[in-house]
Amino acid sequence: MTGEIATDFTASLPPWLVDDLDRITTEPPATTEARIAVVNRLADRNWREGNGGPFAAMVVDAASGAVVSVGVNVVLQSNLSAMHAEMMALSLAQQALGRWDLGAHGAEYELVVNWRPCVMCYGATMWSGVRALTIAGEGAEVERLTGFDEGPMPPDWKGEFERRGIRVSVGVGHDDALEVFRAFGASDAVVYNARGSSEG
Amino acid sequence: MTGEIATDFTASLPPWLVDDLDRITTEPPATTEARIAVVNRLADRNWREGNGGPFAAMVVDAASGAVVSVGVNVVLQSNLSAMHAEMMALSLAQQALGRWDLGAHGAEYELVVNWRPCVMCYGATMWSGVRALTIAGEGAEVERLTGFDEGPMPPDWKGEFERRGIRVSVGVGHDDALEVFRAFGASDAVVYNARGSSEG
């Protein structure tokens, strides 16, 4: 190690997504179909822009769909391996609301992601205070199609969420999500955590 | 949701820890005992200062002990529920080195923590590229003494690390770590993720 000890770090949304925020927030996605369509679209653009893996997330008001935050995977752009889409969306929502518990005061926020979170983001979702998780799919297809390692999830991962007051909804937009992974897998984009590899 | 969509967030070490960095880095902790002693000391001070839970972490060169980064839990200070000690230390190490894979180019970095990571930080460690994890303990005492929820860890959590090239070492400084948790538990400090609670 040479150089100074870092005392802070910053993670940012990519410029193309900042430019897209007006479009995303102007018409709150009222239905699950509309919410998943947004994250599938952003996930696809994200890897093509080179920011990171094909993953996107949003925190929305569960009832109205009003968008609180948006996130994409910025591992490559930020040089930070923890900056998955869920981590960005949850942190940016907490920053916007000025509190570490999104569920405070009875608020009902929903995390929308284009696939089941990896084990890190599974925990991050649990600690965030969201009351619902909506994903397009949950199977091992993501690992098979993209090569990413998602980590060891507990068998009853949904039950563990539900016992902590987080509802889980799976399946809307499933085929579109797989299409994004398929396109990523067919490219030469960087897989920053190869499945089963010890090479990082 | 009122107000703007956030486009970036920053997480910082607390001022007292920044002031302490010279002391921590001047004499690299060469032994496991010395490394764990640092994180136990920082964990204890951290909750007393009000930054977050009683947890601290460091990334060090596994051979020499040269300190690459230091982290403490800053959930309360940052208003970000993901800013556990491990997340801070790993992200600050990656920022200092300018890469998302701490294990690139054959580097052997070790994450030192005062207890077994929660499920979120378990995943974060897995994706970070560190080659070793050193902790003072791993049992449910942390939940019993502090009230924090650590989340559902896979039964073979060590094997999952080892299959990904991450060595695990447990037990040095165990009693001192428990003493920190005991003092925290006896205080009226905020437990931001109560065990088994659905109230966030």
mmCIF file of C-alpha atoms in Angstrom:
data_model
loop_
_atom_site.group_PDB
_atom_site.id
_atom_site.type_symbol
_atom_site.label_atom_id
_atom_site.label_comp_id
_atom_site.label_asym_id
_atom_site.label_seq_id
_atom_site.Cartn_x
_atom_site.Cartn_y
_atom_site.Cartn_z
ATOM 1 C CA MET A 1 0.000 0.000 0.000
ATOM 2 C CA THR A 2 1.290 3.383 -0.956
ATOM 3 C CA GLY A 3 -0.409 6.692 -0.484
ATOM 4 C CA GLU A 4 -2.961 8.082 1.897
ATOM 5 C CA ILE A 5 -5.721 6.394 3.849
ATOM 6 C CA ALA A 6 -9.073 7.325 2.302
ATOM 7 C CA THR A 7 -11.517 8.933 4.722
ATOM 8 C CA ASP A 8 -14.620 9.044 2.527
ATOM 9 C CA PHE A 9 -15.999 7.680 -0.698
ATOM 10 C CA THR A 10 -18.718 8.815 -3.057
ATOM 11 C CA ALA A 11 -20.865 6.778 -5.428
ATOM 12 C CA SER A 12 -22.763 8.479 -8.244
ATOM 13 C CA LEU A 13 -25.347 7.595 -10.820
ATOM 14 C CA PRO A 14 -23.964 7.578 -14.366
ATOM 15 C CA PRO A 15 -24.567 10.772 -16.380
ATOM 16 C CA TRP A 16 -26.934 9.079 -18.869
ATOM 17 C CA LEU A 17 -29.163 8.034 -15.968
ATOM 18 C CA VAL A 18 -29.102 11.493 -14.414
ATOM 19 C CA ASP A 19 -30.251 12.815 -17.791
ATOM 20 C CA ASP A 20 -33.038 10.215 -17.804
ATOM 21 C CA LEU A 21 -34.417 11.023 -14.335
ATOM 22 C CA ASP A 22 -37.015 13.525 -15.519
ATOM 23 C CA ARG A 23 -38.510 10.926 -17.827
ATOM 24 C CA ILE A 24 -38.533 8.304 -15.054
ATOM 25 C CA THR A 25 -40.102 10.494 -12.406
ATOM 26 C CA THR A 26 -42.618 12.461 -14.452
ATOM 27 C CA GLU A 27 -45.057 9.569 -14.778
ATOM 28 C CA PRO A 28 -44.866 7.465 -11.596
ATOM 29 C CA PRO A 29 -45.078 3.772 -12.546
ATOM 30 C CA ALA A 30 -48.428 2.882 -10.969
ATOM 31 C CA THR A 31 -48.424 -0.836 -11.814
ATOM 32 C CA THR A 32 -45.928 -3.611 -11.155
ATOM 33 C CA GLU A 33 -45.632 -4.078 -14.923
ATOM 34 C CA ALA A 34 -44.627 -0.442 -15.359
ATOM 35 C CA ARG A 35 -42.122 -0.592 -12.472
ATOM 36 C CA ILE A 36 -40.408 -3.699 -13.751
ATOM 37 C CA ALA A 37 -40.341 -2.290 -17.277
ATOM 38 C CA VAL A 38 -38.272 0.650 -16.006
ATOM 39 C CA VAL A 39 -35.662 -1.499 -14.255
ATOM 40 C CA ASN A 40 -35.397 -3.891 -17.195
ATOM 41 C CA ARG A 41 -34.798 -0.963 -19.525
ATOM 42 C CA LEU A 42 -32.203 0.651 -17.233
ATOM 43 C CA ALA A 43 -30.434 -2.689 -16.614
ATOM 44 C CA ASP A 44 -30.020 -3.209 -20.328
ATOM 45 C CA ARG A 45 -28.681 0.253 -20.959
ATOM 46 C CA ASN A 46 -26.370 0.102 -17.936
ATOM 47 C CA TRP A 47 -24.106 -2.694 -19.110
ATOM 48 C CA ARG A 48 -24.052 -1.321 -22.650
ATOM 49 C CA GLU A 49 -22.820 2.008 -21.257
ATOM 50 C CA GLY A 50 -20.050 0.180 -19.398
ATOM 51 C CA ASN A 51 -20.961 1.227 -15.841
ATOM 52 C CA GLY A 52 -21.296 -2.277 -14.471
ATOM 53 C CA GLY A 53 -23.486 -5.365 -14.624
ATOM 54 C CA PRO A 54 -26.978 -5.632 -16.158
ATOM 55 C CA PHE A 55 -28.858 -4.686 -13.008
ATOM 56 C CA ALA A 56 -31.126 -1.785 -12.024
ATOM 57 C CA ALA A 57 -33.340 -0.936 -9.057
ATOM 58 C CA MET A 58 -35.798 1.687 -7.844
ATOM 59 C CA VAL A 59 -37.346 2.645 -4.545
ATOM 60 C CA VAL A 60 -40.949 3.702 -5.031
ATOM 61 C CA ASP A 61 -43.916 4.516 -2.847
ATOM 62 C CA ALA A 62 -45.662 1.143 -2.779
ATOM 63 C CA ALA A 63 -49.123 2.605 -3.307
ATOM 64 C CA SER A 64 -48.611 5.394 -5.839
ATOM 65 C CA GLY A 65 -45.382 4.351 -7.540
ATOM 66 C CA ALA A 66 -43.880 7.790 -6.892
ATOM 67 C CA VAL A 67 -40.153 7.353 -7.472
ATOM 68 C CA VAL A 68 -37.919 8.024 -4.459
ATOM 69 C CA SER A 69 -34.659 6.822 -5.993
ATOM 70 C CA VAL A 70 -33.128 4.952 -8.898
ATOM 71 C CA GLY A 71 -29.983 2.833 -8.948
ATOM 72 C CA VAL A 72 -27.878 0.861 -11.383
ATOM 73 C CA ASN A 73 -24.830 -1.297 -10.843
ATOM 74 C CA VAL A 74 -21.814 1.034 -10.952
ATOM 75 C CA VAL A 75 -19.069 -1.385 -9.857
ATOM 76 C CA LEU A 76 -16.921 -0.631 -12.888
ATOM 77 C CA GLN A 77 -17.595 3.112 -12.993
ATOM 78 C CA SER A 78 -16.997 3.611 -9.257
ATOM 79 C CA ASN A 79 -14.276 0.978 -8.698
ATOM 80 C CA LEU A 80 -16.334 -0.135 -5.687
ATOM 81 C CA SER A 81 -17.443 -3.778 -5.657
ATOM 82 C CA ALA A 82 -20.390 -3.122 -3.320
ATOM 83 C CA MET A 83 -22.094 -0.599 -5.587
ATOM 84 C CA HIS A 84 -24.772 -2.897 -6.913
ATOM 85 C CA ALA A 85 -28.062 -1.454 -8.169
ATOM 86 C CA GLU A 86 -29.916 -2.178 -4.922
ATOM 87 C CA MET A 87 -27.176 -0.596 -2.804
ATOM 88 C CA MET A 88 -27.345 2.562 -4.901
ATOM 89 C CA ALA A 89 -31.147 2.795 -4.890
ATOM 90 C CA LEU A 90 -31.471 2.133 -1.148
ATOM 91 C CA SER A 91 -28.680 4.528 -0.168
ATOM 92 C CA LEU A 92 -29.943 7.281 -2.472
ATOM 93 C CA ALA A 93 -33.470 6.871 -1.071
ATOM 94 C CA GLN A 94 -32.148 7.177 2.480
ATOM 95 C CA GLN A 95 -30.109 10.193 1.514
ATOM 96 C CA ALA A 96 -33.122 11.862 -0.132
ATOM 97 C CA LEU A 97 -35.314 11.199 2.926
ATOM 98 C CA GLY A 98 -32.547 11.951 5.447
ATOM 99 C CA ARG A 99 -32.984 8.755 7.455
ATOM 100 C CA TRP A 100 -31.520 5.269 7.726
ATOM 101 C CA ASP A 101 -34.922 3.630 8.168
ATOM 102 C CA LEU A 102 -37.112 3.899 5.083
ATOM 103 C CA GLY A 103 -39.939 2.301 7.060
ATOM 104 C CA ALA A 104 -40.043 4.921 9.800
ATOM 105 C CA HIS A 105 -43.350 6.698 10.514
ATOM 106 C CA GLY A 106 -45.308 3.874 8.835
ATOM 107 C CA ALA A 107 -43.924 4.590 5.368
ATOM 108 C CA GLU A 108 -44.437 1.794 2.820
ATOM 109 C CA TYR A 109 -41.631 1.803 0.304
ATOM 110 C CA GLU A 110 -41.006 -0.890 -2.278
ATOM 111 C CA LEU A 111 -37.684 -1.935 -3.790
ATOM 112 C CA VAL A 112 -38.063 -2.937 -7.439
ATOM 113 C CA VAL A 113 -35.194 -4.903 -9.039
ATOM 114 C CA ASN A 114 -34.807 -6.783 -12.300
ATOM 115 C CA TRP A 115 -33.802 -10.000 -10.497
ATOM 116 C CA ARG A 116 -33.398 -11.483 -7.039
ATOM 117 C CA PRO A 117 -30.697 -9.615 -5.064
ATOM 118 C CA CYS A 118 -27.311 -11.250 -4.457
ATOM 119 C CA VAL A 119 -26.529 -12.227 -0.876
ATOM 120 C CA MET A 120 -25.032 -8.806 -0.083
ATOM 121 C CA CYS A 121 -28.044 -6.905 -1.414
ATOM 122 C CA TYR A 122 -30.337 -9.423 0.292
ATOM 123 C CA GLY A 123 -28.959 -8.193 3.608
ATOM 124 C CA ALA A 124 -28.951 -4.560 2.495
ATOM 125 C CA THR A 125 -32.643 -4.813 1.627
ATOM 126 C CA MET A 126 -33.371 -6.382 5.024
ATOM 127 C CA TRP A 127 -31.710 -3.494 6.897
ATOM 128 C CA SER A 128 -33.140 -0.687 4.761
ATOM 129 C CA GLY A 129 -36.686 -0.447 6.081
ATOM 130 C CA VAL A 130 -38.427 -1.141 2.746
ATOM 131 C CA ARG A 131 -41.706 -3.039 3.194
ATOM 132 C CA ALA A 132 -41.802 -4.810 -0.167
ATOM 133 C CA LEU A 133 -39.474 -6.342 -2.734
ATOM 134 C CA THR A 134 -40.630 -6.761 -6.330
ATOM 135 C CA ILE A 135 -38.445 -8.740 -8.733
ATOM 136 C CA ALA A 136 -38.885 -10.130 -12.229
ATOM 137 C CA GLY A 137 -37.324 -13.491 -11.352
ATOM 138 C CA GLU A 138 -35.291 -15.413 -8.809
ATOM 139 C CA GLY A 139 -33.701 -18.434 -10.454
ATOM 140 C CA ALA A 140 -30.161 -19.475 -11.281
ATOM 141 C CA GLU A 141 -30.674 -18.333 -14.879
ATOM 142 C CA VAL A 142 -28.933 -15.092 -13.956
ATOM 143 C CA GLU A 143 -25.752 -16.974 -13.070
ATOM 144 C CA ARG A 144 -25.992 -19.303 -16.043
ATOM 145 C CA LEU A 145 -26.638 -16.530 -18.577
ATOM 146 C CA THR A 146 -24.330 -13.834 -17.208
ATOM 147 C CA GLY A 147 -21.587 -15.683 -15.309
ATOM 148 C CA PHE A 148 -22.038 -13.592 -12.148
ATOM 149 C CA ASP A 149 -21.807 -15.230 -8.724
ATOM 150 C CA GLU A 150 -24.875 -14.366 -6.612
ATOM 151 C CA GLY A 151 -23.582 -16.008 -3.436
ATOM 152 C CA PRO A 152 -25.170 -18.518 -1.071
ATOM 153 C CA MET A 153 -28.756 -17.501 -0.292
ATOM 154 C CA PRO A 154 -30.615 -19.180 2.551
ATOM 155 C CA PRO A 155 -33.157 -21.728 1.245
ATOM 156 C CA ASP A 156 -36.075 -19.893 2.857
ATOM 157 C CA TRP A 157 -34.957 -16.455 1.740
ATOM 158 C CA LYS A 158 -38.522 -15.258 1.178
ATOM 159 C CA GLY A 159 -39.686 -16.425 4.578
ATOM 160 C CA GLU A 160 -36.775 -14.578 6.204
ATOM 161 C CA PHE A 161 -37.952 -11.395 4.486
ATOM 162 C CA GLU A 162 -41.577 -11.945 5.401
ATOM 163 C CA ARG A 163 -40.776 -12.572 9.056
ATOM 164 C CA ARG A 164 -39.145 -9.136 9.011
ATOM 165 C CA GLY A 165 -42.196 -7.455 7.492
ATOM 166 C CA ILE A 166 -41.022 -7.384 3.846
ATOM 167 C CA ARG A 167 -43.476 -8.722 1.232
ATOM 168 C CA VAL A 168 -41.954 -10.412 -1.814
ATOM 169 C CA SER A 169 -43.469 -10.425 -5.298
ATOM 170 C CA VAL A 170 -41.831 -12.369 -8.149
ATOM 171 C CA GLY A 171 -42.414 -12.915 -11.840
ATOM 172 C CA VAL A 172 -43.744 -9.871 -13.640
ATOM 173 C CA GLY A 173 -41.485 -9.045 -16.586
ATOM 174 C CA HIS A 174 -39.610 -12.339 -16.204
ATOM 175 C CA ASP A 175 -38.945 -12.988 -19.902
ATOM 176 C CA ASP A 176 -37.830 -9.435 -20.574
ATOM 177 C CA ALA A 177 -35.378 -9.693 -17.677
ATOM 178 C CA LEU A 178 -33.903 -12.881 -19.107
ATOM 179 C CA GLU A 179 -33.554 -11.192 -22.479
ATOM 180 C CA VAL A 180 -31.315 -8.549 -20.886
ATOM 181 C CA PHE A 181 -29.111 -11.212 -19.288
ATOM 182 C CA ARG A 182 -28.943 -13.152 -22.537
ATOM 183 C CA ALA A 183 -27.727 -10.088 -24.441
ATOM 184 C CA PHE A 184 -25.158 -9.352 -21.730
ATOM 185 C CA GLY A 185 -23.943 -12.956 -21.755
ATOM 186 C CA ALA A 186 -23.510 -12.892 -25.520
ATOM 187 C CA SER A 187 -21.290 -9.795 -25.273
ATOM 188 C CA ASP A 188 -17.698 -9.441 -24.144
ATOM 189 C CA ALA A 189 -18.625 -7.218 -21.180
ATOM 190 C CA VAL A 190 -16.672 -7.610 -17.939
ATOM 191 C CA VAL A 191 -17.986 -10.137 -15.397
ATOM 192 C CA TYR A 192 -16.501 -8.728 -12.203
ATOM 193 C CA ASN A 193 -17.375 -11.695 -9.977
ATOM 194 C CA ALA A 194 -17.089 -14.881 -11.951
ATOM 195 C CA ARG A 195 -19.197 -17.692 -10.575
ATOM 196 C CA GLY A 196 -17.244 -20.147 -8.464
ATOM 197 C CA SER A 197 -13.976 -18.466 -9.276
ATOM 198 C CA SER A 198 -11.410 -17.580 -6.670
ATOM 199 C CA GLU A 199 -9.728 -15.112 -8.954
ATOM 200 C CA GLY A 200 -12.088 -12.227 -8.123
ATOM 201 C CA MET B 1 -41.783 11.720 -1.706
ATOM 202 C CA THR B 2 -41.090 15.384 -1.961
ATOM 203 C CA GLY B 3 -37.943 16.986 -3.236
ATOM 204 C CA GLU B 4 -35.251 15.992 -5.658
ATOM 205 C CA ILE B 5 -33.947 12.595 -6.645
ATOM 206 C CA ALA B 6 -30.457 12.115 -5.180
ATOM 207 C CA THR B 7 -27.778 11.308 -7.749
ATOM 208 C CA ASP B 8 -24.872 10.534 -5.442
ATOM 209 C CA PHE B 9 -24.102 9.802 -1.827
ATOM 210 C CA THR B 10 -20.974 10.079 0.276
ATOM 211 C CA ALA B 11 -19.985 8.144 3.370
ATOM 212 C CA SER B 12 -17.215 9.435 5.641
ATOM 213 C CA LEU B 13 -15.216 8.252 8.603
ATOM 214 C CA PRO B 14 -16.072 10.121 11.810
ATOM 215 C CA PRO B 15 -13.722 13.012 12.708
ATOM 216 C CA TRP B 16 -12.319 11.274 15.811
ATOM 217 C CA LEU B 17 -11.261 8.328 13.656
ATOM 218 C CA VAL B 18 -9.673 10.573 11.041
ATOM 219 C CA ASP B 19 -7.690 12.149 13.892
ATOM 220 C CA ASP B 20 -6.673 8.663 15.026
ATOM 221 C CA LEU B 21 -5.394 7.458 11.632
ATOM 222 C CA ASP B 22 -1.776 8.476 12.178
ATOM 223 C CA ARG B 23 -1.637 6.426 15.336
ATOM 224 C CA ILE B 24 -3.226 3.406 13.608
ATOM 225 C CA THR B 25 -1.023 3.452 10.538
ATOM 226 C CA THR B 26 2.332 4.386 12.049
ATOM 227 C CA GLU B 27 2.952 0.956 13.537
ATOM 228 C CA PRO B 28 1.407 -1.657 11.223
ATOM 229 C CA PRO B 29 -0.221 -4.382 13.363
ATOM 230 C CA ALA B 30 2.007 -7.334 12.485
ATOM 231 C CA THR B 31 0.175 -9.991 14.507
ATOM 232 C CA THR B 32 -3.442 -11.127 14.575
ATOM 233 C CA GLU B 33 -3.577 -10.085 18.221
ATOM 234 C CA ALA B 34 -2.524 -6.549 17.341
ATOM 235 C CA ARG B 35 -4.997 -6.325 14.445
ATOM 236 C CA ILE B 36 -7.950 -7.480 16.515
ATOM 237 C CA ALA B 37 -6.944 -5.160 19.350
ATOM 238 C CA VAL B 38 -7.294 -2.196 16.994
ATOM 239 C CA VAL B 39 -10.798 -3.125 15.808
ATOM 240 C CA ASN B 40 -11.984 -3.911 19.336
ATOM 241 C CA ARG B 41 -10.765 -0.510 20.490
ATOM 242 C CA LEU B 42 -12.363 1.337 17.562
ATOM 243 C CA ALA B 43 -15.642 -0.598 17.919
ATOM 244 C CA ASP B 44 -15.900 0.437 21.543
ATOM 245 C CA ARG B 45 -15.214 4.066 20.860
ATOM 246 C CA ASN B 46 -17.536 4.147 17.858
ATOM 247 C CA TRP B 47 -20.794 3.483 19.670
ATOM 248 C CA ARG B 48 -19.794 5.779 22.517
ATOM 249 C CA GLU B 49 -19.261 8.578 20.002
ATOM 250 C CA GLY B 50 -22.752 7.945 18.594
ATOM 251 C CA ASN B 51 -21.759 7.140 15.006
ATOM 252 C CA GLY B 52 -23.427 3.739 14.886
ATOM 253 C CA GLY B 53 -23.141 0.214 16.261
ATOM 254 C CA PRO B 54 -20.144 -1.279 18.132
ATOM 255 C CA PHE B 55 -18.336 -2.535 15.048
ATOM 256 C CA ALA B 56 -15.024 -1.736 13.377
ATOM 257 C CA ALA B 57 -12.988 -3.190 10.524
ATOM 258 C CA MET B 58 -9.648 -2.789 8.757
ATOM 259 C CA VAL B 59 -8.152 -3.916 5.477
ATOM 260 C CA VAL B 60 -4.497 -4.775 5.933
ATOM 261 C CA ASP B 61 -1.759 -6.384 3.899
ATOM 262 C CA ALA B 62 -2.026 -9.978 5.107
ATOM 263 C CA ALA B 63 1.733 -10.429 5.453
ATOM 264 C CA SER B 64 2.975 -7.123 6.855
ATOM 265 C CA GLY B 65 -0.138 -5.716 8.479
ATOM 266 C CA ALA B 66 0.285 -2.435 6.611
ATOM 267 C CA VAL B 67 -3.062 -0.669 6.957
ATOM 268 C CA VAL B 68 -4.896 0.018 3.687
ATOM 269 C CA SER B 69 -8.156 1.257 5.202
ATOM 270 C CA VAL B 70 -10.151 1.510 8.407
ATOM 271 C CA GLY B 71 -13.910 1.480 8.849
ATOM 272 C CA VAL B 72 -16.480 1.804 11.591
ATOM 273 C CA ASN B 73 -20.239 1.500 11.505
ATOM 274 C CA VAL B 74 -21.605 4.930 10.553
ATOM 275 C CA VAL B 75 -25.288 4.076 10.063
ATOM 276 C CA LEU B 76 -26.438 6.782 12.462
ATOM 277 C CA GLN B 77 -23.928 9.422 11.395
ATOM 278 C CA SER B 78 -24.532 8.898 7.653
ATOM 279 C CA ASN B 79 -28.259 8.042 7.738
ATOM 280 C CA LEU B 80 -27.371 5.100 5.473
ATOM 281 C CA SER B 81 -28.313 1.639 6.751
ATOM 282 C CA ALA B 82 -25.684 -0.135 4.631
ATOM 283 C CA MET B 83 -22.717 1.722 6.085
ATOM 284 C CA HIS B 84 -21.493 -1.026 8.357
ATOM 285 C CA ALA B 85 -17.831 -1.164 9.356
ATOM 286 C CA GLU B 86 -16.927 -3.769 6.722
ATOM 287 C CA MET B 87 -18.645 -1.817 3.952
ATOM 288 C CA MET B 88 -16.681 1.297 4.897
ATOM 289 C CA ALA B 89 -13.327 -0.479 5.170
ATOM 290 C CA LEU B 90 -13.741 -2.413 1.906
ATOM 291 C CA SER B 91 -14.976 0.599 -0.071
ATOM 292 C CA LEU B 92 -12.266 2.884 1.312
ATOM 293 C CA ALA B 93 -9.600 0.291 0.455
ATOM 294 C CA GLN B 94 -10.903 0.028 -3.107
ATOM 295 C CA GLN B 95 -10.998 3.789 -3.401
ATOM 296 C CA ALA B 96 -7.417 4.101 -2.118
ATOM 297 C CA LEU B 97 -6.187 1.453 -4.556
ATOM 298 C CA GLY B 98 -8.404 2.624 -7.433
ATOM 299 C CA ARG B 99 -9.851 -0.794 -8.220
ATOM 300 C CA TRP B 100 -12.935 -2.886 -7.451
ATOM 301 C CA ASP B 101 -10.925 -6.086 -7.020
ATOM 302 C CA LEU B 102 -8.631 -5.976 -4.000
ATOM 303 C CA GLY B 103 -7.235 -9.353 -5.060
ATOM 304 C CA ALA B 104 -6.051 -8.234 -8.486
ATOM 305 C CA HIS B 105 -2.391 -8.774 -9.421
ATOM 306 C CA GLY B 106 -2.033 -11.467 -6.742
ATOM 307 C CA ALA B 107 -2.502 -9.039 -3.842
ATOM 308 C CA GLU B 108 -3.259 -10.675 -0.484
ATOM 309 C CA TYR B 109 -5.406 -8.382 1.625
ATOM 310 C CA GLU B 110 -7.085 -9.342 4.876
ATOM 311 C CA LEU B 111 -10.296 -7.959 6.321
ATOM 312 C CA VAL B 112 -10.144 -7.734 10.112
ATOM 313 C CA VAL B 113 -13.455 -7.297 11.986
ATOM 314 C CA ASN B 114 -14.434 -7.486 15.636
ATOM 315 C CA TRP B 115 -17.124 -10.115 14.903
ATOM 316 C CA ARG B 116 -18.575 -12.226 12.106
ATOM 317 C CA PRO B 117 -20.090 -10.014 9.377
ATOM 318 C CA CYS B 118 -23.869 -9.761 9.030
ATOM 319 C CA VAL B 119 -25.388 -11.309 5.909
ATOM 320 C CA MET B 120 -24.962 -8.092 3.908
ATOM 321 C CA CYS B 121 -21.298 -7.705 4.808
ATOM 322 C CA TYR B 122 -20.817 -11.433 4.252
ATOM 323 C CA GLY B 123 -21.659 -10.845 0.602
ATOM 324 C CA ALA B 124 -19.693 -7.600 0.445
ATOM 325 C CA THR B 125 -16.588 -9.421 1.692
ATOM 326 C CA MET B 126 -17.098 -12.152 -0.907
ATOM 327 C CA TRP B 127 -17.208 -9.639 -3.782
ATOM 328 C CA SER B 128 -14.349 -7.456 -2.553
ATOM 329 C CA GLY B 129 -11.337 -9.528 -3.535
ATOM 330 C CA VAL B 130 -9.884 -9.874 -0.024
ATOM 331 C CA ARG B 131 -8.121 -13.198 0.513
ATOM 332 C CA ALA B 132 -8.617 -13.551 4.257
ATOM 333 C CA LEU B 133 -11.152 -12.701 6.951
ATOM 334 C CA THR B 134 -10.030 -12.458 10.576
ATOM 335 C CA ILE B 135 -12.690 -12.107 13.276
ATOM 336 C CA ALA B 136 -12.705 -12.286 17.055
ATOM 337 C CA GLY B 137 -15.854 -14.407 17.195
ATOM 338 C CA GLU B 138 -18.817 -15.723 15.254
ATOM 339 C CA GLY B 139 -21.572 -16.755 17.622
ATOM 340 C CA ALA B 140 -25.048 -15.474 18.416
ATOM 341 C CA GLU B 141 -23.687 -13.637 21.459
ATOM 342 C CA VAL B 142 -23.577 -10.491 19.365
ATOM 343 C CA GLU B 143 -27.342 -10.635 18.856
ATOM 344 C CA ARG B 144 -28.054 -11.621 22.433
ATOM 345 C CA LEU B 145 -25.839 -8.916 23.950
ATOM 346 C CA THR B 146 -26.538 -6.053 21.570
ATOM 347 C CA GLY B 147 -30.006 -6.715 20.137
ATOM 348 C CA PHE B 148 -28.842 -6.351 16.517
ATOM 349 C CA ASP B 149 -30.209 -8.661 13.827
ATOM 350 C CA GLU B 150 -27.354 -10.248 11.847
ATOM 351 C CA GLY B 151 -29.610 -11.928 9.282
ATOM 352 C CA PRO B 152 -29.773 -15.519 8.041
ATOM 353 C CA MET B 153 -26.268 -16.809 7.324
ATOM 354 C CA PRO B 154 -25.826 -20.042 5.360
ATOM 355 C CA PRO B 155 -24.849 -22.932 7.689
ATOM 356 C CA ASP B 156 -21.577 -23.526 5.834
ATOM 357 C CA TRP B 157 -20.653 -19.852 5.659
ATOM 358 C CA LYS B 158 -16.938 -20.558 6.125
ATOM 359 C CA GLY B 159 -16.867 -23.215 3.415
ATOM 360 C CA GLU B 160 -18.541 -20.790 1.010
ATOM 361 C CA PHE B 161 -15.745 -18.301 1.689
ATOM 362 C CA GLU B 162 -13.019 -20.911 1.364
ATOM 363 C CA ARG B 163 -14.381 -22.195 -1.940
ATOM 364 C CA ARG B 164 -13.986 -18.623 -3.189
ATOM 365 C CA GLY B 165 -10.392 -18.365 -2.032
ATOM 366 C CA ILE B 166 -11.000 -16.518 1.254
ATOM 367 C CA ARG B 167 -9.367 -17.972 4.378
ATOM 368 C CA VAL B 168 -11.231 -17.526 7.671
ATOM 369 C CA SER B 169 -9.615 -17.156 11.076
ATOM 370 C CA VAL B 170 -11.747 -16.910 14.238
ATOM 371 C CA GLY B 171 -11.176 -16.432 17.937
ATOM 372 C CA VAL B 172 -8.294 -14.115 18.771
ATOM 373 C CA GLY B 173 -9.525 -11.310 21.029
ATOM 374 C CA HIS B 174 -12.851 -13.084 21.596
ATOM 375 C CA ASP B 175 -13.408 -12.035 25.203
ATOM 376 C CA ASP B 176 -12.453 -8.439 24.573
ATOM 377 C CA ALA B 177 -14.956 -8.330 21.699
ATOM 378 C CA LEU B 178 -17.712 -9.607 23.951
ATOM 379 C CA GLU B 179 -16.819 -6.981 26.528
ATOM 380 C CA VAL B 180 -17.508 -4.268 23.949
ATOM 381 C CA PHE B 181 -20.910 -5.767 23.114
ATOM 382 C CA ARG B 182 -21.747 -6.136 26.783
ATOM 383 C CA ALA B 183 -21.024 -2.465 27.446
ATOM 384 C CA PHE B 184 -23.085 -1.452 24.415
ATOM 385 C CA GLY B 185 -25.988 -3.654 25.500
ATOM 386 C CA ALA B 186 -25.967 -2.145 28.982
ATOM 387 C CA SER B 187 -26.263 1.364 27.531
ATOM 388 C CA ASP B 188 -29.250 3.124 25.995
ATOM 389 C CA ALA B 189 -27.591 3.425 22.573
ATOM 390 C CA VAL B 190 -29.781 3.045 19.467
ATOM 391 C CA VAL B 191 -30.193 -0.470 18.040
ATOM 392 C CA TYR B 192 -31.048 0.359 14.446
ATOM 393 C CA ASN B 193 -32.047 -3.175 13.393
ATOM 394 C CA ALA B 194 -33.731 -4.902 16.276
ATOM 395 C CA ARG B 195 -33.517 -8.658 16.134
ATOM 396 C CA GLY B 196 -36.648 -10.327 14.835
ATOM 397 C CA SER B 197 -38.495 -7.055 14.698
ATOM 398 C CA SER B 198 -40.494 -5.956 11.708
ATOM 399 C CA GLU B 199 -40.487 -2.382 12.858
ATOM 400 C CA GLY B 200 -37.111 -1.536 11.307
#
